[in-house]
CSV table of C-alpha atoms in Angstrom, one decimal:
chain,number,residue,atom,x,y,z
A,1349,MET,CA,-4.2,-20.3,-6.0
A,1350,LEU,CA,-4.7,-24.0,-5.4
A,1351,GLU,CA,-2.6,-26.1,-7.8
A,1352,THR,CA,-3.6,-29.5,-8.9
A,1353,PRO,CA,-0.9,-32.2,-8.1
A,1354,LEU,CA,0.3,-34.0,-11.2
A,1355,VAL,CA,-0.6,-37.3,-9.7
A,1356,ALA,CA,-4.3,-36.3,-9.6
A,1357,GLY,CA,-4.5,-36.0,-13.4
A,1358,LEU,CA,-6.0,-33.3,-15.5
A,1359,GLY,CA,-9.5,-34.6,-15.1
A,1360,ARG,CA,-9.6,-33.8,-11.5
A,1361,ALA,CA,-8.4,-30.2,-11.8
A,1362,GLY,CA,-12.0,-29.0,-12.2
A,1363,THR,CA,-12.9,-30.7,-8.9
A,1364,PHE,CA,-10.1,-28.8,-7.0
A,1365,CYS,CA,-11.1,-25.5,-8.6
A,1366,LYS,CA,-14.8,-26.1,-7.8
A,1367,CYS,CA,-14.0,-26.8,-4.2
A,1368,GLN,CA,-11.9,-23.7,-3.9
A,1369,ARG,CA,-14.7,-21.5,-5.3
A,1370,GLU,CA,-17.3,-23.1,-3.0
A,1371,VAL,CA,-15.1,-22.3,0.1
A,1372,ARG,CA,-14.9,-18.6,-1.0
A,1373,LYS,CA,-18.7,-18.4,-1.4
A,1374,GLN,CA,-19.2,-20.0,2.0
A,1375,ASN,CA,-16.8,-17.6,3.7
A,1376,GLY,CA,-18.5,-14.6,2.2
A,1377,HIS,CA,-21.9,-15.9,3.1
A,1378,LYS,CA,-20.8,-16.3,6.8
A,1379,PHE,CA,-19.4,-12.8,6.7
A,1380,ILE,CA,-22.6,-11.0,5.4
A,1381,GLN,CA,-24.8,-12.9,7.9
A,1382,GLN,CA,-23.0,-11.3,10.9
A,1383,ILE,CA,-25.4,-9.1,13.0
A,1384,PHE,CA,-22.9,-6.2,12.8
A,1385,TYR,CA,-23.5,-6.0,9.0
A,1386,GLN,CA,-27.3,-6.5,8.9
A,1387,TRP,CA,-27.9,-2.9,7.8
A,1388,VAL,CA,-25.6,-3.2,4.7
A,1389,ASN,CA,-27.3,-3.5,1.3
A,1390,TRP,CA,-24.9,-6.0,-0.2
A,1391,GLU,CA,-26.4,-5.8,-3.7
A,1392,ASP,CA,-25.8,-2.0,-3.7
A,1393,MET,CA,-22.3,-2.6,-2.4
A,1394,PHE,CA,-21.6,-5.2,-5.1
A,1395,TYR,CA,-22.7,-2.8,-7.8
A,1396,LYS,CA,-20.8,0.1,-6.2
A,1397,LYS,CA,-23.9,2.2,-5.6
A,1398,VAL,CA,-22.8,3.0,-2.1
A,1399,PRO,CA,-20.8,6.2,-1.7
A,1400,PRO,CA,-17.6,5.9,0.4
A,1401,PRO,CA,-18.0,7.1,3.9
A,1402,PHE,CA,-14.8,9.2,3.7
A,1403,TYR,CA,-13.1,11.0,0.8
A,1404,PRO,CA,-9.4,11.8,1.8
A,1405,LEU,CA,-8.2,15.3,0.9
A,1406,ILE,CA,-5.2,15.1,-1.4
A,1407,SER,CA,-3.2,17.9,-3.1
A,1408,SER,CA,-1.7,15.8,-5.9
A,1409,PRO,CA,-1.5,12.3,-7.3
A,1410,THR,CA,1.7,11.7,-5.2
A,1411,ASP,CA,0.4,13.2,-2.0
A,1412,THR,CA,1.2,10.8,0.9
A,1413,SER,CA,-0.2,13.0,3.8
A,1414,ASN,CA,-2.9,10.5,4.6
A,1415,PHE,CA,-0.4,7.8,5.3
A,1416,ASP,CA,1.3,7.4,8.7
A,1417,ASP,CA,4.8,9.0,8.9
A,1418,GLU,CA,6.1,5.7,10.3
A,1419,PHE,CA,5.8,4.3,6.8
A,1420,THR,CA,6.5,7.3,4.6
A,1421,LYS,CA,9.8,8.0,6.4
A,1422,GLU,CA,11.1,4.5,5.9
A,1423,LEU,CA,13.9,4.2,3.4
A,1424,PRO,CA,12.9,2.2,0.3
A,1425,VAL,CA,14.6,-1.2,-0.1
A,1426,LEU,CA,15.3,-2.7,-3.4
A,1427,THR,CA,14.2,-6.3,-4.0
A,1428,PRO,CA,15.3,-8.9,-4.7
A,1429,VAL,CA,18.2,-8.7,-2.2
A,1430,ASN,CA,20.1,-11.6,-3.8
A,1431,SER,CA,22.4,-10.6,-6.6
A,1432,GLN,CA,21.5,-13.6,-8.8
A,1433,LEU,CA,18.0,-14.3,-10.1
A,1434,THR,CA,17.0,-17.8,-11.0
A,1435,ALA,CA,16.3,-18.5,-14.7
A,1436,ASP,CA,12.5,-18.7,-13.8
A,1437,ASN,CA,12.7,-15.3,-12.1
A,1438,GLN,CA,14.6,-13.8,-15.0
A,1439,ASP,CA,12.0,-15.0,-17.4
A,1440,GLU,CA,9.3,-13.0,-15.6
A,1441,PHE,CA,11.1,-9.8,-16.7
A,1442,ARG,CA,11.7,-10.8,-20.3
A,1443,GLY,CA,10.9,-7.8,-22.5
A,1444,PHE,CA,11.5,-5.2,-19.9
A,1445,SER,CA,14.3,-2.7,-20.6
A,1446,TYR,CA,14.7,-0.8,-17.3
A,1447,VAL,CA,17.6,-1.8,-15.1
A,1448,SER,CA,18.4,0.2,-11.9
A,1449,ASP,CA,21.9,1.6,-11.8
A,1450,LEU,CA,22.2,0.2,-8.3
A,1451,VAL,CA,21.6,-3.3,-9.6
A,1452,VAL,CA,24.1,-2.9,-12.5
A,1453,ASN,CA,26.8,-1.4,-10.2
A,1454,GLY,CA,26.2,-4.1,-7.6
A,1455,GLU,CA,25.4,-1.5,-4.9
A,1456,LYS,CA,23.3,-2.3,-1.9
A,1457,GLN,CA,21.0,0.0,-0.1
């Protein structure tokens, strides 16, 4: 997200946002004009009328068989790795009650 510098003043914030939106529109327009995608009905795609080309077979909501073993065999790593959070970071979690035992005990993975 593009942030407006304080020196620019609040009146110019709309200009920054408008420019950002226009760039997004231009990039998408360039994309859909590519010859490779000429057969795509972009309106149907936008309104989700196009069926997916592939439906993966899954056995349960937690089935990971469609993911590469390289990723599913990796050990999970807790974040953040620093033991201390800044006050700003801590505010992001205000109201949450769950704390991992690993964090409370100071253990590292």
